[in-house]
Amino acid sequence: MIDLDPDYPRKYRIYESEEQMELAAHYKVTQLYIDKFAYGVQGLYNQHLLASPSYEGERDLKTYPEYSSYTRDSLKKVIEFSNRCIHLPEKPYFRGDYHTNYKNACRLLKDTAEKLLPLEEKRLDLLGLESCAGDLPTCAEYEELDKKAISIYKQFQSELWDMAESAPYLAN
């Protein structure tokens, strides 16, 4: 919407200088897609878990059907929108430290998505196999792959929180 407004940033000069809305918007879109991915992965896992004959745990698991079909697409969107964020040219109304910090956070998101994408492709392939999807808790290959992906995601979260210590607006 910012790109489509011919009066931007004139009408919003005070808001932009105080809130850094354009930078934040580029970052937040990317962050929303990584969150959509995480909910989707959890939902798809829970769907298969609930259908597994050997699963005897809690039955009230969230399946996030609005996200679970889009995990691959969500990661691709993280990469697409993080590229936009990373390549956003510096503008006179940007605070230099904000511009740098948002770009670094977007690089972290992009790197994480690029690491997760091939694992997600493999995970989806495994869920398409009856030998794995038929009884998820007994699929050792899935569990191993899941541990790798969780480790990458937790590392991302840790690095993002480290960044947010010096730039708290990244955590909002």
JSON list of C-alpha atoms in Angstrom, two decimals:
[
{"chain": "A", "resi": 1, "resn": "MET", "atom": "CA", "xyz": [0.00, 0.00, 0.00]},
{"chain": "A", "resi": 2, "resn": "ILE", "atom": "CA", "xyz": [2.93, 2.31, 0.73]},
{"chain": "A", "resi": 3, "resn": "ASP", "atom": "CA", "xyz": [4.24, 1.77, -2.79]},
{"chain": "A", "resi": 4, "resn": "LEU", "atom": "CA", "xyz": [0.86, 2.67, -4.29]},
{"chain": "A", "resi": 5, "resn": "ASP", "atom": "CA", "xyz": [0.42, 5.93, -2.38]},
{"chain": "A", "resi": 6, "resn": "PRO", "atom": "CA", "xyz": [1.84, 8.82, -4.46]},
{"chain": "A", "resi": 7, "resn": "ASP", "atom": "CA", "xyz": [1.83, 11.05, -1.37]},
{"chain": "A", "resi": 8, "resn": "TYR", "atom": "CA", "xyz": [3.96, 8.70, 0.69]},
{"chain": "A", "resi": 9, "resn": "PRO", "atom": "CA", "xyz": [5.74, 9.72, 2.90]},
{"chain": "A", "resi": 10, "resn": "ARG", "atom": "CA", "xyz": [4.52, 13.34, 2.83]},
{"chain": "A", "resi": 11, "resn": "LYS", "atom": "CA", "xyz": [1.20, 12.66, 4.58]},
{"chain": "A", "resi": 12, "resn": "TYR", "atom": "CA", "xyz": [2.90, 10.29, 7.00]},
{"chain": "A", "resi": 13, "resn": "ARG", "atom": "CA", "xyz": [6.16, 12.11, 7.73]},
{"chain": "A", "resi": 14, "resn": "ILE", "atom": "CA", "xyz": [5.64, 12.20, 11.51]},
{"chain": "A", "resi": 15, "resn": "TYR", "atom": "CA", "xyz": [4.47, 8.58, 11.68]},
{"chain": "A", "resi": 16, "resn": "GLU", "atom": "CA", "xyz": [7.27, 7.38, 9.45]},
{"chain": "A", "resi": 17, "resn": "SER", "atom": "CA", "xyz": [10.02, 9.19, 11.32]},
{"chain": "A", "resi": 18, "resn": "GLU", "atom": "CA", "xyz": [8.70, 7.93, 14.68]},
{"chain": "A", "resi": 19, "resn": "GLU", "atom": "CA", "xyz": [7.47, 4.45, 13.80]},
{"chain": "A", "resi": 20, "resn": "GLN", "atom": "CA", "xyz": [9.52, 3.54, 10.72]},
{"chain": "A", "resi": 21, "resn": "MET", "atom": "CA", "xyz": [6.34, 2.07, 9.20]},
{"chain": "A", "resi": 22, "resn": "GLU", "atom": "CA", "xyz": [7.75, 1.18, 5.79]},
{"chain": "A", "resi": 23, "resn": "LEU", "atom": "CA", "xyz": [10.67, -0.76, 7.24]},
{"chain": "A", "resi": 24, "resn": "ALA", "atom": "CA", "xyz": [8.47, -2.45, 9.80]},
{"chain": "A", "resi": 25, "resn": "ALA", "atom": "CA", "xyz": [5.91, -3.42, 7.16]},
{"chain": "A", "resi": 26, "resn": "HIS", "atom": "CA", "xyz": [8.49, -5.14, 4.96]},
{"chain": "A", "resi": 27, "resn": "TYR", "atom": "CA", "xyz": [9.80, -7.06, 7.95]},
{"chain": "A", "resi": 28, "resn": "LYS", "atom": "CA", "xyz": [6.39, -7.92, 9.44]},
{"chain": "A", "resi": 29, "resn": "VAL", "atom": "CA", "xyz": [5.08, -9.48, 6.23]},
{"chain": "A", "resi": 30, "resn": "THR", "atom": "CA", "xyz": [8.10, -11.76, 6.16]},
{"chain": "A", "resi": 31, "resn": "GLN", "atom": "CA", "xyz": [7.67, -12.60, 9.82]},
{"chain": "A", "resi": 32, "resn": "LEU", "atom": "CA", "xyz": [3.98, -13.41, 9.31]},
{"chain": "A", "resi": 33, "resn": "TYR", "atom": "CA", "xyz": [4.88, -15.98, 6.65]},
{"chain": "A", "resi": 34, "resn": "ILE", "atom": "CA", "xyz": [7.39, -17.75, 8.91]},
{"chain": "A", "resi": 35, "resn": "ASP", "atom": "CA", "xyz": [4.70, -17.88, 11.60]},
{"chain": "A", "resi": 36, "resn": "LYS", "atom": "CA", "xyz": [2.21, -19.25, 9.06]},
{"chain": "A", "resi": 37, "resn": "PHE", "atom": "CA", "xyz": [4.78, -21.91, 8.16]},
{"chain": "A", "resi": 38, "resn": "ALA", "atom": "CA", "xyz": [5.31, -22.90, 11.81]},
{"chain": "A", "resi": 39, "resn": "TYR", "atom": "CA", "xyz": [1.56, -23.21, 12.49]},
{"chain": "A", "resi": 40, "resn": "GLY", "atom": "CA", "xyz": [1.15, -25.18, 9.27]},
{"chain": "A", "resi": 41, "resn": "VAL", "atom": "CA", "xyz": [3.88, -27.66, 10.16]},
{"chain": "A", "resi": 42, "resn": "GLN", "atom": "CA", "xyz": [2.40, -28.19, 13.61]},
{"chain": "A", "resi": 43, "resn": "GLY", "atom": "CA", "xyz": [-1.09, -28.58, 12.20]},
{"chain": "A", "resi": 44, "resn": "LEU", "atom": "CA", "xyz": [-0.10, -31.09, 9.55]},
{"chain": "A", "resi": 45, "resn": "TYR", "atom": "CA", "xyz": [1.89, -33.07, 12.10]},
{"chain": "A", "resi": 46, "resn": "ASN", "atom": "CA", "xyz": [-1.11, -33.11, 14.44]},
{"chain": "A", "resi": 47, "resn": "GLN", "atom": "CA", "xyz": [-3.44, -34.21, 11.61]},
{"chain": "A", "resi": 48, "resn": "HIS", "atom": "CA", "xyz": [-1.25, -37.22, 10.88]},
{"chain": "A", "resi": 49, "resn": "LEU", "atom": "CA", "xyz": [-0.69, -37.93, 14.55]},
{"chain": "A", "resi": 50, "resn": "LEU", "atom": "CA", "xyz": [-4.43, -38.03, 15.24]},
{"chain": "A", "resi": 51, "resn": "ALA", "atom": "CA", "xyz": [-4.88, -40.46, 12.32]},
{"chain": "A", "resi": 52, "resn": "SER", "atom": "CA", "xyz": [-2.10, -42.77, 13.53]},
{"chain": "A", "resi": 53, "resn": "PRO", "atom": "CA", "xyz": [-3.30, -46.05, 15.06]},
{"chain": "A", "resi": 54, "resn": "SER", "atom": "CA", "xyz": [-0.46, -46.17, 17.59]},
{"chain": "A", "resi": 55, "resn": "TYR", "atom": "CA", "xyz": [-1.07, -42.64, 18.91]},
{"chain": "A", "resi": 56, "resn": "GLU", "atom": "CA", "xyz": [-2.76, -42.70, 22.31]},
{"chain": "A", "resi": 57, "resn": "GLY", "atom": "CA", "xyz": [-2.14, -39.12, 23.42]},
{"chain": "A", "resi": 58, "resn": "GLU", "atom": "CA", "xyz": [-4.33, -36.06, 23.68]},
{"chain": "A", "resi": 59, "resn": "ARG", "atom": "CA", "xyz": [-7.07, -35.87, 21.05]},
{"chain": "A", "resi": 60, "resn": "ASP", "atom": "CA", "xyz": [-7.72, -32.12, 21.23]},
{"chain": "A", "resi": 61, "resn": "LEU", "atom": "CA", "xyz": [-4.76, -31.08, 19.06]},
{"chain": "A", "resi": 62, "resn": "LYS", "atom": "CA", "xyz": [-4.90, -28.01, 16.85]},
{"chain": "A", "resi": 63, "resn": "THR", "atom": "CA", "xyz": [-4.63, -28.85, 13.16]},
{"chain": "A", "resi": 64, "resn": "TYR", "atom": "CA", "xyz": [-4.60, -25.32, 11.70]},
{"chain": "A", "resi": 65, "resn": "PRO", "atom": "CA", "xyz": [-6.26, -26.32, 8.40]},
{"chain": "A", "resi": 66, "resn": "GLU", "atom": "CA", "xyz": [-5.97, -22.71, 7.19]},
{"chain": "A", "resi": 67, "resn": "TYR", "atom": "CA", "xyz": [-2.15, -23.05, 7.27]},
{"chain": "A", "resi": 68, "resn": "SER", "atom": "CA", "xyz": [-1.29, -26.74, 7.04]},
{"chain": "A", "resi": 69, "resn": "SER", "atom": "CA", "xyz": [-1.68, -26.99, 3.26]},
{"chain": "A", "resi": 70, "resn": "TYR", "atom": "CA", "xyz": [0.63, -24.06, 2.62]},
{"chain": "A", "resi": 71, "resn": "THR", "atom": "CA", "xyz": [3.89, -24.86, 4.39]},
{"chain": "A", "resi": 72, "resn": "ARG", "atom": "CA", "xyz": [6.00, -25.00, 1.24]},
{"chain": "A", "resi": 73, "resn": "ASP", "atom": "CA", "xyz": [4.36, -21.86, -0.14]},
{"chain": "A", "resi": 74, "resn": "SER", "atom": "CA", "xyz": [4.85, -20.05, 3.18]},
{"chain": "A", "resi": 75, "resn": "LEU", "atom": "CA", "xyz": [8.60, -20.70, 3.07]},
{"chain": "A", "resi": 76, "resn": "LYS", "atom": "CA", "xyz": [8.77, -19.51, -0.52]},
{"chain": "A", "resi": 77, "resn": "LYS", "atom": "CA", "xyz": [6.93, -16.35, 0.53]},
{"chain": "A", "resi": 78, "resn": "VAL", "atom": "CA", "xyz": [9.42, -15.83, 3.38]},
{"chain": "A", "resi": 79, "resn": "ILE", "atom": "CA", "xyz": [12.23, -15.92, 0.82]},
{"chain": "A", "resi": 80, "resn": "GLU", "atom": "CA", "xyz": [10.38, -13.63, -1.61]},
{"chain": "A", "resi": 81, "resn": "PHE", "atom": "CA", "xyz": [9.42, -11.00, 0.95]},
{"chain": "A", "resi": 82, "resn": "SER", "atom": "CA", "xyz": [12.73, -11.13, 2.81]},
{"chain": "A", "resi": 83, "resn": "ASN", "atom": "CA", "xyz": [14.44, -10.37, -0.49]},
{"chain": "A", "resi": 84, "resn": "ARG", "atom": "CA", "xyz": [12.23, -7.31, -0.86]},
{"chain": "A", "resi": 85, "resn": "CYS", "atom": "CA", "xyz": [13.13, -6.27, 2.68]},
{"chain": "A", "resi": 86, "resn": "ILE", "atom": "CA", "xyz": [16.86, -6.87, 2.18]},
{"chain": "A", "resi": 87, "resn": "HIS", "atom": "CA", "xyz": [16.92, -4.89, -1.06]},
{"chain": "A", "resi": 88, "resn": "LEU", "atom": "CA", "xyz": [14.80, -2.01, 0.16]},
{"chain": "A", "resi": 89, "resn": "PRO", "atom": "CA", "xyz": [16.94, 1.03, -0.61]},
{"chain": "A", "resi": 90, "resn": "GLU", "atom": "CA", "xyz": [17.70, 3.44, 2.18]},
{"chain": "A", "resi": 91, "resn": "LYS", "atom": "CA", "xyz": [15.41, 6.45, 2.12]},
{"chain": "A", "resi": 92, "resn": "PRO", "atom": "CA", "xyz": [15.89, 9.85, 3.75]},
{"chain": "A", "resi": 93, "resn": "TYR", "atom": "CA", "xyz": [13.23, 9.17, 6.39]},
{"chain": "A", "resi": 94, "resn": "PHE", "atom": "CA", "xyz": [14.76, 5.82, 7.48]},
{"chain": "A", "resi": 95, "resn": "ARG", "atom": "CA", "xyz": [16.76, 5.72, 10.66]},
{"chain": "A", "resi": 96, "resn": "GLY", "atom": "CA", "xyz": [20.08, 4.15, 9.75]},
{"chain": "A", "resi": 97, "resn": "ASP", "atom": "CA", "xyz": [20.17, 1.72, 12.65]},
{"chain": "A", "resi": 98, "resn": "TYR", "atom": "CA", "xyz": [16.57, 0.62, 12.00]},
{"chain": "A", "resi": 99, "resn": "HIS", "atom": "CA", "xyz": [17.31, 0.07, 8.32]},
{"chain": "A", "resi": 100, "resn": "THR", "atom": "CA", "xyz": [20.35, -2.05, 9.17]},
{"chain": "A", "resi": 101, "resn": "ASN", "atom": "CA", "xyz": [18.61, -4.05, 11.90]},
{"chain": "A", "resi": 102, "resn": "TYR", "atom": "CA", "xyz": [15.51, -4.79, 9.84]},
{"chain": "A", "resi": 103, "resn": "LYS", "atom": "CA", "xyz": [17.65, -5.88, 6.90]},
{"chain": "A", "resi": 104, "resn": "ASN", "atom": "CA", "xyz": [19.70, -8.16, 9.18]},
{"chain": "A", "resi": 105, "resn": "ALA", "atom": "CA", "xyz": [16.53, -9.68, 10.61]},
{"chain": "A", "resi": 106, "resn": "CYS", "atom": "CA", "xyz": [15.21, -10.25, 7.08]},
{"chain": "A", "resi": 107, "resn": "ARG", "atom": "CA", "xyz": [18.49, -11.93, 6.11]},
{"chain": "A", "resi": 108, "resn": "LEU", "atom": "CA", "xyz": [18.09, -14.24, 9.09]},
{"chain": "A", "resi": 109, "resn": "LEU", "atom": "CA", "xyz": [14.53, -15.06, 8.00]},
{"chain": "A", "resi": 110, "resn": "LYS", "atom": "CA", "xyz": [15.68, -15.73, 4.44]},
{"chain": "A", "resi": 111, "resn": "ASP", "atom": "CA", "xyz": [18.59, -17.93, 5.52]},
{"chain": "A", "resi": 112, "resn": "THR", "atom": "CA", "xyz": [16.29, -19.89, 7.82]},
{"chain": "A", "resi": 113, "resn": "ALA", "atom": "CA", "xyz": [13.66, -20.40, 5.12]},
{"chain": "A", "resi": 114, "resn": "GLU", "atom": "CA", "xyz": [16.32, -21.52, 2.64]},
{"chain": "A", "resi": 115, "resn": "LYS", "atom": "CA", "xyz": [17.56, -24.11, 5.15]},
{"chain": "A", "resi": 116, "resn": "LEU", "atom": "CA", "xyz": [14.05, -25.29, 5.98]},
{"chain": "A", "resi": 117, "resn": "LEU", "atom": "CA", "xyz": [12.69, -25.53, 2.43]},
{"chain": "A", "resi": 118, "resn": "PRO", "atom": "CA", "xyz": [14.51, -28.72, 1.37]},
{"chain": "A", "resi": 119, "resn": "LEU", "atom": "CA", "xyz": [13.67, -30.32, 4.72]},
{"chain": "A", "resi": 120, "resn": "GLU", "atom": "CA", "xyz": [10.03, -29.36, 4.25]},
{"chain": "A", "resi": 121, "resn": "GLU", "atom": "CA", "xyz": [10.03, -30.88, 0.75]},
{"chain": "A", "resi": 122, "resn": "LYS", "atom": "CA", "xyz": [11.37, -34.13, 2.20]},
{"chain": "A", "resi": 123, "resn": "ARG", "atom": "CA", "xyz": [8.91, -34.00, 5.13]},
{"chain": "A", "resi": 124, "resn": "LEU", "atom": "CA", "xyz": [5.97, -33.61, 2.76]},
{"chain": "A", "resi": 125, "resn": "ASP", "atom": "CA", "xyz": [7.29, -36.48, 0.65]},
{"chain": "A", "resi": 126, "resn": "LEU", "atom": "CA", "xyz": [7.45, -38.69, 3.76]},
{"chain": "A", "resi": 127, "resn": "LEU", "atom": "CA", "xyz": [3.89, -37.74, 4.68]},
{"chain": "A", "resi": 128, "resn": "GLY", "atom": "CA", "xyz": [2.86, -38.90, 1.22]},
{"chain": "A", "resi": 129, "resn": "LEU", "atom": "CA", "xyz": [4.23, -42.38, 1.84]},
{"chain": "A", "resi": 130, "resn": "GLU", "atom": "CA", "xyz": [1.86, -44.87, 3.44]},
{"chain": "A", "resi": 131, "resn": "SER", "atom": "CA", "xyz": [4.78, -46.43, 5.34]},
{"chain": "A", "resi": 132, "resn": "CYS", "atom": "CA", "xyz": [5.28, -43.14, 7.17]},
{"chain": "A", "resi": 133, "resn": "ALA", "atom": "CA", "xyz": [1.94, -41.36, 7.08]},
{"chain": "A", "resi": 134, "resn": "GLY", "atom": "CA", "xyz": [0.03, -44.53, 8.03]},
{"chain": "A", "resi": 135, "resn": "ASP", "atom": "CA", "xyz": [1.46, -44.45, 11.55]},
{"chain": "A", "resi": 136, "resn": "LEU", "atom": "CA", "xyz": [3.51, -41.30, 12.12]},
{"chain": "A", "resi": 137, "resn": "PRO", "atom": "CA", "xyz": [4.89, -42.15, 15.60]},
{"chain": "A", "resi": 138, "resn": "THR", "atom": "CA", "xyz": [6.62, -45.22, 14.14]},
{"chain": "A", "resi": 139, "resn": "CYS", "atom": "CA", "xyz": [8.32, -43.35, 11.28]},
{"chain": "A", "resi": 140, "resn": "ALA", "atom": "CA", "xyz": [11.91, -42.89, 12.44]},
{"chain": "A", "resi": 141, "resn": "GLU", "atom": "CA", "xyz": [12.93, -41.04, 9.27]},
{"chain": "A", "resi": 142, "resn": "TYR", "atom": "CA", "xyz": [10.21, -38.44, 9.87]},
{"chain": "A", "resi": 143, "resn": "GLU", "atom": "CA", "xyz": [11.23, -37.97, 13.49]},
{"chain": "A", "resi": 144, "resn": "GLU", "atom": "CA", "xyz": [14.88, -37.47, 12.50]},
{"chain": "A", "resi": 145, "resn": "LEU", "atom": "CA", "xyz": [13.94, -34.92, 9.85]},
{"chain": "A", "resi": 146, "resn": "ASP", "atom": "CA", "xyz": [11.59, -33.17, 12.27]},
{"chain": "A", "resi": 147, "resn": "LYS", "atom": "CA", "xyz": [14.37, -32.84, 14.86]},
{"chain": "A", "resi": 148, "resn": "LYS", "atom": "CA", "xyz": [16.64, -31.18, 12.28]},
{"chain": "A", "resi": 149, "resn": "ALA", "atom": "CA", "xyz": [13.93, -28.71, 11.26]},
{"chain": "A", "resi": 150, "resn": "ILE", "atom": "CA", "xyz": [13.05, -27.91, 14.87]},
{"chain": "A", "resi": 151, "resn": "SER", "atom": "CA", "xyz": [16.72, -27.30, 15.63]},
{"chain": "A", "resi": 152, "resn": "ILE", "atom": "CA", "xyz": [17.02, -24.86, 12.72]},
{"chain": "A", "resi": 153, "resn": "TYR", "atom": "CA", "xyz": [13.83, -23.07, 13.78]},
{"chain": "A", "resi": 154, "resn": "LYS", "atom": "CA", "xyz": [14.92, -22.80, 17.41]},
{"chain": "A", "resi": 155, "resn": "GLN", "atom": "CA", "xyz": [18.30, -21.43, 16.31]},
{"chain": "A", "resi": 156, "resn": "PHE", "atom": "CA", "xyz": [16.47, -18.81, 14.23]},
{"chain": "A", "resi": 157, "resn": "GLN", "atom": "CA", "xyz": [14.31, -17.83, 17.21]},
{"chain": "A", "resi": 158, "resn": "SER", "atom": "CA", "xyz": [17.36, -17.57, 19.45]},
{"chain": "A", "resi": 159, "resn": "GLU", "atom": "CA", "xyz": [19.26, -15.39, 16.97]},
{"chain": "A", "resi": 160, "resn": "LEU", "atom": "CA", "xyz": [16.21, -13.17, 16.43]},
{"chain": "A", "resi": 161, "resn": "TRP", "atom": "CA", "xyz": [15.81, -12.69, 20.20]},
{"chain": "A", "resi": 162, "resn": "ASP", "atom": "CA", "xyz": [19.51, -11.82, 20.43]},
{"chain": "A", "resi": 163, "resn": "MET", "atom": "CA", "xyz": [18.97, -9.17, 17.73]},
{"chain": "A", "resi": 164, "resn": "ALA", "atom": "CA", "xyz": [15.90, -7.89, 19.57]},
{"chain": "A", "resi": 165, "resn": "GLU", "atom": "CA", "xyz": [17.92, -7.26, 22.73]},
{"chain": "A", "resi": 166, "resn": "SER", "atom": "CA", "xyz": [19.61, -4.33, 21.02]},
{"chain": "A", "resi": 167, "resn": "ALA", "atom": "CA", "xyz": [16.65, -3.53, 18.73]},
{"chain": "A", "resi": 168, "resn": "PRO", "atom": "CA", "xyz": [13.46, -4.26, 20.73]},
{"chain": "A", "resi": 169, "resn": "TYR", "atom": "CA", "xyz": [11.19, -3.21, 17.84]},
{"chain": "A", "resi": 170, "resn": "LEU", "atom": "CA", "xyz": [12.17, -6.46, 16.11]},
{"chain": "A", "resi": 171, "resn": "ALA", "atom": "CA", "xyz": [10.31, -8.46, 18.75]},
{"chain": "A", "resi": 172, "resn": "ASN", "atom": "CA", "xyz": [7.02, -6.59, 18.38]}
]
